[in-house]
Amino acid sequence: GAERGRGKMAAGGAADAQARFGHSVKGLLTEKVTSCGTDVIALTKQVLKGSRSAELLGQAARNMVMQEDAILHSEDSLRKMAIITTHLQYQ
């Protein structure tokens, strides 16, 4: 009778250990899933920030080209005015 009781206890202990193991595996999986979710969110934010920076850089480049055109035009106008001033001084 005593041996049969011990067998039941061993089986109960094994089931208990299995349940504990299942809980710890579930806990680890939950942690990993949460961690992966957090990483995906961080990665998405980084990608969005990167695309936004590329957009801003493109805009800055376009603005610089426009400024350069304006500067070249001003330079040309100054050169013409200098020529006109020289002509007026001769007269």
XYZ file of N, CA and C in Angstrom:
273
model
N 0.810 -1.185 0.000
C 0.000 0.000 0.000
C 0.853 1.248 0.000
N 1.991 1.187 0.763
C 2.846 2.357 0.895
C 3.499 2.690 -0.444
N 3.872 1.617 -1.190
C 4.535 1.867 -2.472
C 3.579 2.493 -3.477
N 2.327 2.014 -3.457
C 1.339 2.575 -4.375
C 1.126 4.072 -4.081
N 1.093 4.457 -2.833
C 0.934 5.856 -2.414
C 2.098 6.702 -2.885
N 3.316 6.120 -2.783
C 4.509 6.844 -3.222
C 4.458 7.075 -4.738
N 3.968 6.111 -5.472
C 3.845 6.221 -6.927
C 2.907 7.343 -7.304
N 1.792 7.444 -6.568
C 0.846 8.537 -6.832
C 1.474 9.887 -6.527
N 2.238 9.971 -5.442
C 2.892 11.222 -5.059
C 3.933 11.604 -6.100
N 4.687 10.616 -6.592
C 5.703 10.898 -7.601
C 5.022 11.402 -8.873
N 3.927 10.757 -9.231
C 3.188 11.173 -10.423
C 2.626 12.585 -10.204
N 2.094 12.849 -9.009
C 1.563 14.175 -8.673
C 2.672 15.211 -8.682
N 3.842 14.863 -8.154
C 4.992 15.771 -8.130
C 5.460 16.090 -9.539
N 5.458 15.054 -10.402
C 5.879 15.252 -11.793
C 4.891 16.175 -12.501
N 3.601 15.967 -12.251
C 2.574 16.817 -12.872
C 2.723 18.251 -12.380
N 3.035 18.381 -11.102
C 3.261 19.696 -10.499
C 4.450 20.395 -11.154
N 5.539 19.645 -11.289
C 6.759 20.192 -11.894
C 6.476 20.589 -13.345
N 5.706 19.763 -14.037
C 5.361 20.042 -15.432
C 4.531 21.324 -15.526
N 3.596 21.474 -14.592
C 2.752 22.672 -14.578
C 3.602 23.917 -14.321
N 4.542 23.787 -13.343
C 5.440 24.911 -13.040
C 6.292 25.255 -14.262
N 6.800 24.212 -14.936
C 7.630 24.395 -16.120
C 6.810 25.099 -17.215
N 5.566 24.633 -17.393
C 4.665 25.247 -18.384
C 4.447 26.715 -18.093
N 4.243 27.034 -16.807
C 4.046 28.433 -16.410
C 5.284 29.265 -16.701
N 6.473 28.717 -16.374
C 7.694 29.497 -16.590
C 7.941 29.674 -18.090
N 7.636 28.652 -18.889
C 7.793 28.779 -20.348
C 6.832 29.831 -20.875
N 5.580 29.816 -20.398
C 4.604 30.822 -20.817
C 5.090 32.222 -20.439
N 5.624 32.318 -19.220
C 6.135 33.615 -18.751
C 7.274 34.109 -19.631
N 8.217 33.193 -19.964
C 9.344 33.574 -20.816
C 8.872 33.975 -22.205
N 7.915 33.213 -22.726
C 7.373 33.538 -24.053
C 6.702 34.902 -24.044
N 5.927 35.160 -23.001
C 5.257 36.454 -22.884
C 6.287 37.581 -22.850
N 7.360 37.387 -22.063
C 8.426 38.397 -21.990
C 9.049 38.618 -23.363
N 9.344 37.518 -24.047
C 9.979 37.614 -25.367
C 9.074 38.325 -26.367
N 7.794 37.976 -26.357
C 6.840 38.608 -27.276
C 6.755 40.104 -26.985
N 6.680 40.457 -25.703
C 6.622 41.871 -25.311
C 7.890 42.592 -25.764
N 9.041 41.948 -25.523
C 10.321 42.529 -25.908
C 10.403 42.727 -27.419
N 9.964 41.711 -28.182
C 9.970 41.815 -29.648
C 9.038 42.925 -30.110
N 7.877 43.030 -29.482
C 6.929 44.092 -29.818
C 7.542 45.458 -29.601
N 8.217 45.622 -28.480
C 8.887 46.888 -28.169
C 9.963 47.189 -29.205
N 10.736 46.151 -29.571
C 11.789 46.332 -30.587
C 11.205 46.725 -31.938
N 10.099 46.118 -32.319
C 9.459 46.440 -33.599
C 8.979 47.887 -33.595
N 8.406 48.317 -32.476
C 7.934 49.706 -32.371
C 9.119 50.671 -32.495
N 10.222 50.353 -31.793
C 11.412 51.209 -31.856
C 11.963 51.261 -33.280
N 12.012 50.103 -33.936
C 12.514 50.036 -35.312
C 11.630 50.861 -36.242
N 10.319 50.735 -36.086
C 9.385 51.493 -36.925
C 9.595 52.994 -36.735
N 9.739 53.417 -35.479
C 9.968 54.849 -35.210
C 11.248 55.318 -35.890
N 12.313 54.483 -35.807
C 13.604 54.825 -36.403
C 13.487 54.958 -37.919
N 12.769 54.009 -38.535
C 12.589 54.034 -39.998
C 11.824 55.291 -40.409
N 10.761 55.597 -39.654
C 9.971 56.798 -39.964
C 10.819 58.054 -39.810
N 11.628 58.082 -38.747
C 12.499 59.231 -38.516
C 13.497 59.361 -39.673
N 14.029 58.214 -40.133
C 14.979 58.211 -41.246
C 14.350 58.725 -42.519
N 13.123 58.296 -42.802
C 12.475 58.759 -44.034
C 12.159 60.249 -43.920
N 11.825 60.692 -42.726
C 11.558 62.121 -42.502
C 12.841 62.924 -42.708
N 13.988 62.407 -42.226
C 15.250 63.128 -42.406
C 15.600 63.218 -43.882
N 15.368 62.120 -44.626
C 15.659 62.122 -46.059
C 14.797 63.183 -46.752
N 13.546 63.266 -46.336
C 12.630 64.262 -46.899
C 13.135 65.678 -46.609
N 13.556 65.903 -45.355
C 14.063 67.229 -44.971
C 15.352 67.571 -45.711
N 16.219 66.572 -45.900
C 17.462 66.813 -46.642
C 17.170 67.193 -48.087
N 16.211 66.502 -48.690
C 15.819 66.820 -50.068
C 15.292 68.239 -50.169
N 14.478 68.614 -49.199
C 13.911 69.967 -49.175
C 15.030 71.007 -49.014
N 15.981 70.719 -48.134
C 17.112 71.638 -47.923
C 17.924 71.784 -49.208
N 18.138 70.659 -49.903
C 18.900 70.698 -51.162
C 18.174 71.558 -52.194
N 16.842 71.386 -52.305
C 16.062 72.199 -53.259
C 16.161 73.685 -52.900
N 16.080 73.991 -51.606
C 16.187 75.392 -51.162
C 17.554 75.969 -51.509
N 18.599 75.150 -51.330
C 19.953 75.626 -51.645
C 20.096 75.927 -53.131
N 19.518 75.077 -53.980
C 19.575 75.297 -55.430
C 18.872 76.608 -55.776
N 17.703 76.844 -55.151
C 16.976 78.094 -55.405
C 17.807 79.298 -54.967
N 18.454 79.188 -53.798
C 19.297 80.283 -53.294
C 20.466 80.533 -54.243
N 21.047 79.431 -54.719
C 22.195 79.546 -55.625
C 21.788 80.295 -56.891
N 20.619 79.960 -57.434
C 20.115 80.654 -58.622
C 19.945 82.147 -58.342
N 19.376 82.462 -57.193
C 19.163 83.867 -56.831
C 20.499 84.596 -56.703
N 21.493 83.928 -56.104
C 22.821 84.541 -55.936
C 23.471 84.784 -57.303
N 23.384 83.793 -58.196
C 23.967 83.937 -59.534
C 23.296 85.086 -60.289
N 21.985 85.190 -60.153
C 21.238 86.262 -60.813
C 21.678 87.633 -60.266
N 21.835 87.708 -58.952
C 22.263 88.965 -58.313
C 23.671 89.337 -58.777
N 24.530 88.338 -58.859
C 25.912 88.558 -59.296
C 25.924 89.126 -60.725
N 25.096 88.540 -61.569
C 24.990 88.988 -62.959
C 24.510 90.440 -63.021
N 23.488 90.749 -62.203
C 22.949 92.120 -62.165
C 24.017 93.106 -61.694
N 24.790 92.728 -60.678
C 25.855 93.609 -60.169
C 26.905 93.874 -61.244
N 27.267 92.828 -61.996
C 28.251 92.972 -63.066
C 27.741 93.968 -64.110
N 26.452 93.850 -64.495
C 25.860 94.759 -65.483
C 25.833 96.191 -64.958
N 25.498 96.343 -63.673
C 25.458 97.683 -63.084
C 26.857 98.294 -63.042
N 27.868 97.475 -62.793
C 29.247 97.974 -62.766
C 29.639 98.485 -64.151
N 29.225 97.758 -65.187
C 29.531 98.177 -66.569
C 28.836 99.508 -66.871
N 27.549 99.604 -66.475
C 26.785 100.836 -66.709
C 27.441 102.003 -65.970
N 27.866 101.765 -64.714
C 28.514 102.821 -63.921
C 29.786 103.294 -64.609
N 30.567 102.344 -65.114
C 31.820 102.699 -65.819
C 31.486 103.553 -67.054
N 30.491 103.182 -67.818
C 30.090 103.950 -69.014
C 29.660 105.359 -68.637
N 28.877 105.458 -67.552
C 28.397 106.770 -67.122
C 29.557 107.673 -66.693
N 30.585 107.058 -66.073
C 31.737 107.861 -65.619
C 32.512 108.432 -66.810
N 32.547 107.682 -67.915
C 33.259 108.171 -69.112
C 32.529 109.337 -69.759
N 31.191 109.378 -69.589
C 30.433 110.425 -70.279
C 30.502 111.726 -69.590
